[in-house]
Coordinates of N, CA and C in Angstrom, one line a residue:
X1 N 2.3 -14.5 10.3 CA 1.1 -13.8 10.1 C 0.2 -13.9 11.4
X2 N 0.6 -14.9 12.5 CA -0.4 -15.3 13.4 C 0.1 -14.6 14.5
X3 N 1.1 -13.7 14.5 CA 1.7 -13.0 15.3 C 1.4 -11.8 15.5
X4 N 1.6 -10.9 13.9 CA 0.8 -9.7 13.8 C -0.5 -10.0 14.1
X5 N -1.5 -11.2 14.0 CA -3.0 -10.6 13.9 C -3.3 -10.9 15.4
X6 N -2.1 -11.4 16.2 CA -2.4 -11.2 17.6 C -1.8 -9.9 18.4
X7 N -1.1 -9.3 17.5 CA -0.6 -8.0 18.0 C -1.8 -7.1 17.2
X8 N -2.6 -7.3 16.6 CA -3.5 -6.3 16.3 C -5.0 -6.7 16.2
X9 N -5.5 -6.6 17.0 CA -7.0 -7.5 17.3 C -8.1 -7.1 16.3
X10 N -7.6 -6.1 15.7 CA -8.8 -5.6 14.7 C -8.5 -6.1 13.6
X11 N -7.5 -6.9 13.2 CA -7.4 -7.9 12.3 C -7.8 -9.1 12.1
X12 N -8.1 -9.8 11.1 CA -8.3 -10.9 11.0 C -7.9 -12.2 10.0
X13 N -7.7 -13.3 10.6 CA -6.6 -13.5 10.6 C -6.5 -14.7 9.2
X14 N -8.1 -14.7 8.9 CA -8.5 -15.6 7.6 C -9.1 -14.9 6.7
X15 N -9.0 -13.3 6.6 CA -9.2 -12.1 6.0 C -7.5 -12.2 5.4
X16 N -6.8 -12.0 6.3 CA -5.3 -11.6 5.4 C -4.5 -12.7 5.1
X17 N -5.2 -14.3 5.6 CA -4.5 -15.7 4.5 C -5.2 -15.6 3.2
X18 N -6.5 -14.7 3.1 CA -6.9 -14.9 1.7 C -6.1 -13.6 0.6
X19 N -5.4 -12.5 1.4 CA -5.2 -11.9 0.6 C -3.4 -11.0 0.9
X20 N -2.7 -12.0 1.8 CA -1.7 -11.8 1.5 C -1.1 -11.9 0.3
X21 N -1.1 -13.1 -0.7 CA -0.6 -13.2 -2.0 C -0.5 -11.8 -2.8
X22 N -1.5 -11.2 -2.9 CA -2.3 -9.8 -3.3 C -1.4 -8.6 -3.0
X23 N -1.6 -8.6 -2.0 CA -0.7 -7.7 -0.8 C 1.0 -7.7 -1.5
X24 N 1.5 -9.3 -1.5 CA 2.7 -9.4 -1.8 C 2.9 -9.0 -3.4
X25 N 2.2 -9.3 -3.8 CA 2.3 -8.6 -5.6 C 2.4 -7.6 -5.4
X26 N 1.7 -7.0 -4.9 CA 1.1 -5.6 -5.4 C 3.0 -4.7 -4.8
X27 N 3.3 -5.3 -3.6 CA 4.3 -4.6 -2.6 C 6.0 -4.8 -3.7
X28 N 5.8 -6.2 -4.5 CA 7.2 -6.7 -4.6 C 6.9 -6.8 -6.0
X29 N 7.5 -5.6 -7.1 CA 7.1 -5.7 -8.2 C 8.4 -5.5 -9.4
X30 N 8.3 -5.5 -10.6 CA 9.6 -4.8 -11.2 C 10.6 -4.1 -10.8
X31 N 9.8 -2.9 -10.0 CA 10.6 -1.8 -9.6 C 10.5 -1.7 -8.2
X32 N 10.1 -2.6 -7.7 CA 11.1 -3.2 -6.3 C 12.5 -4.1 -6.8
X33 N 12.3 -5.0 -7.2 CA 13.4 -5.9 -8.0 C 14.4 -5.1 -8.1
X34 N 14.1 -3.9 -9.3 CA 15.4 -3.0 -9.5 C 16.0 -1.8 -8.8
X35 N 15.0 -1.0 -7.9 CA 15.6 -0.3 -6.6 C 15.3 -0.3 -5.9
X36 N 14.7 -1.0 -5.2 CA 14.3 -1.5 -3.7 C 12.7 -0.8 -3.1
X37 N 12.7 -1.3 -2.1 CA 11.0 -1.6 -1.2 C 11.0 0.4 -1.1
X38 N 9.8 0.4 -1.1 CA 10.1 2.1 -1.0 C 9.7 2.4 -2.3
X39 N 10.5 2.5 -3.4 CA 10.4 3.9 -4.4 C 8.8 3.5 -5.1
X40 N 9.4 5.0 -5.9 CA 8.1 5.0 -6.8 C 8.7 5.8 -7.7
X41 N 7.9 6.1 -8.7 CA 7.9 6.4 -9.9 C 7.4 8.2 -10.1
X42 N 8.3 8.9 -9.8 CA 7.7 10.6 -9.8 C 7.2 11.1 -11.0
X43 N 6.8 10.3 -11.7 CA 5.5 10.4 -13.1 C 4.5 10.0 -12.8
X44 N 4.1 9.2 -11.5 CA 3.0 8.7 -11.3 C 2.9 10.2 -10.4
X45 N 3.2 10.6 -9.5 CA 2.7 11.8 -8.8 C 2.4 12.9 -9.7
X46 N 2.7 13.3 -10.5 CA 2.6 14.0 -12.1 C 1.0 13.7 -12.2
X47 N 0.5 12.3 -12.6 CA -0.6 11.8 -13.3 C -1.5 12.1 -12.1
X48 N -1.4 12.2 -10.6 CA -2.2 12.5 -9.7 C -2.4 13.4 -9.6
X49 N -1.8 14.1 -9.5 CA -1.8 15.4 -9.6 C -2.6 16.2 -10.5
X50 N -2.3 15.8 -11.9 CA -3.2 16.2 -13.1 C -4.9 15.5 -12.8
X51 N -4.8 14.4 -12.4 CA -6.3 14.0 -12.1 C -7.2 15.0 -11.0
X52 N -6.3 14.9 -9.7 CA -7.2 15.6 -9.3 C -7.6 17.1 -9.3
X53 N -6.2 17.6 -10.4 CA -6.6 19.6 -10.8 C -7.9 18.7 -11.6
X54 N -7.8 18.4 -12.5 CA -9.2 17.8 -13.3 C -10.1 17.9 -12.6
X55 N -10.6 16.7 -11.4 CA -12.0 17.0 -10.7 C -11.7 18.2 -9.4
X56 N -11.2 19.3 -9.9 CA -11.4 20.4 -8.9 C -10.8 20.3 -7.6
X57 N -9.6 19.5 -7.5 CA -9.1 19.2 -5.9 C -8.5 20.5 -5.5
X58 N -8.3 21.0 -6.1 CA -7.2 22.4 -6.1 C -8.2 23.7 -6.0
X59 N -8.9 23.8 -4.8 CA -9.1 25.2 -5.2 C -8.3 26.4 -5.0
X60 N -7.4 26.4 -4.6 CA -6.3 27.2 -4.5 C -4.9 26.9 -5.8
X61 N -5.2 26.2 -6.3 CA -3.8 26.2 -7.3 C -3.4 24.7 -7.1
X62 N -3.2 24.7 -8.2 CA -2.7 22.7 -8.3 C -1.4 23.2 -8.2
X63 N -0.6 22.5 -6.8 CA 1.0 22.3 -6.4 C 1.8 21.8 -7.7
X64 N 2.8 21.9 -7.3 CA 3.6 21.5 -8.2 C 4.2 20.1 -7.4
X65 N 4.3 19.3 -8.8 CA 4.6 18.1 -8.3 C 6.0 18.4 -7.4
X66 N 7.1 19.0 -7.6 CA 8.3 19.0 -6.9 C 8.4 19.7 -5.4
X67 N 6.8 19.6 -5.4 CA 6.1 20.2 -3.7 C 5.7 19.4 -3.1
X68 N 5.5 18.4 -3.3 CA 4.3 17.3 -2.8 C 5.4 16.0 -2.8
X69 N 6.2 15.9 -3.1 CA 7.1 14.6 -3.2 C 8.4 14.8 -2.7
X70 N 9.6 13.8 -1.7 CA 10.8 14.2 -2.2 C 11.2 12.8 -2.1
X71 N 12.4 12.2 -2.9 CA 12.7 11.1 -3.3 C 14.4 11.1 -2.1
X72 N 14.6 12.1 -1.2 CA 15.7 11.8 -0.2 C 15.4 10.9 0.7
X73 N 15.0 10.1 0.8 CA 15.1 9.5 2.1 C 15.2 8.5 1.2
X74 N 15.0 7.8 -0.1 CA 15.0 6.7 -1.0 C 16.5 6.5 -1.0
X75 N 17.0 8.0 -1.6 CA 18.5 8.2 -2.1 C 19.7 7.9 -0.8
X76 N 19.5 8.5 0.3 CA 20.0 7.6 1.5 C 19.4 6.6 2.1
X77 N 18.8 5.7 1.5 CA 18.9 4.1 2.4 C 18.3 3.5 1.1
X78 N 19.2 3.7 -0.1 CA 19.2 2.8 -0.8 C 20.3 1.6 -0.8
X79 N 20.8 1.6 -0.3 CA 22.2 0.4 0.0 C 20.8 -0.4 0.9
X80 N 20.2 0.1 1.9 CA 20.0 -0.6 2.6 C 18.5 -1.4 2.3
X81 N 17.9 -0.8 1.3 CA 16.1 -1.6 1.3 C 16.2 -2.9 0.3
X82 N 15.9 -4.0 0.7 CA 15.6 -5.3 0.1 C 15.0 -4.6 -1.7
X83 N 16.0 -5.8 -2.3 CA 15.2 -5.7 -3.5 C 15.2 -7.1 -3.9
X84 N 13.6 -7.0 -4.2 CA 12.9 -8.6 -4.1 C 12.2 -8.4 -4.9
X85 N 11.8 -9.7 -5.6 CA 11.0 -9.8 -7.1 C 9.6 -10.1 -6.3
X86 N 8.5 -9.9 -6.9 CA 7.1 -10.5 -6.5 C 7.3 -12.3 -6.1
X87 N 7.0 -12.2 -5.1 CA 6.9 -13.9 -4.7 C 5.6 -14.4 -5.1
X88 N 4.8 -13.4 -5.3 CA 3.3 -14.1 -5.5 C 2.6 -13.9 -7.1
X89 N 3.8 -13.3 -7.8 CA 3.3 -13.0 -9.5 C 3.2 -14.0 -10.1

């Protein structure tokens, strides 16, 4: 960690010892465990989507979810992305 916060000066470096753990949860979850660093869940882009047609983000037409997302680049370098359980749950 003392490496990155010297390669990036706008960081700090007893800012991100208090909230790596946090960081690591939030990054290394179930569904890292079971398909690796990277994915997500294209029901959760669904739920965004619907929230923001709700407060009016769309003045032109709420996209369609299968506009706004594509899950290829998951599907080729899936061999390759770590799948890791939360170290910090």
């Amino acid at each position: 960690m003392k490496k990155m916060v010297a390669a990036y000066p706008e960081m700090d470096l007893g800012w991100e010892e208090k909230t790596v753990n946090l960081v690591l949860k939030l990054s290394f979850d179930g569904a890292t465990a079971k398909d690796g660093w990277g994915t997500f869940d294209p029901a959760s882009i669904e739920e965004q989507l619907t929230l923001l047609d709700k407060v009016g983000q769309y003045p032109n037409g709420r996209p369609a979810a299968k506009d706004v997302y594509t899950t290829k680049i998951l599907e080729l370098s899936a061999a390759g992305r770590p799948k890791l359980d939360a170290p910090a749950a």
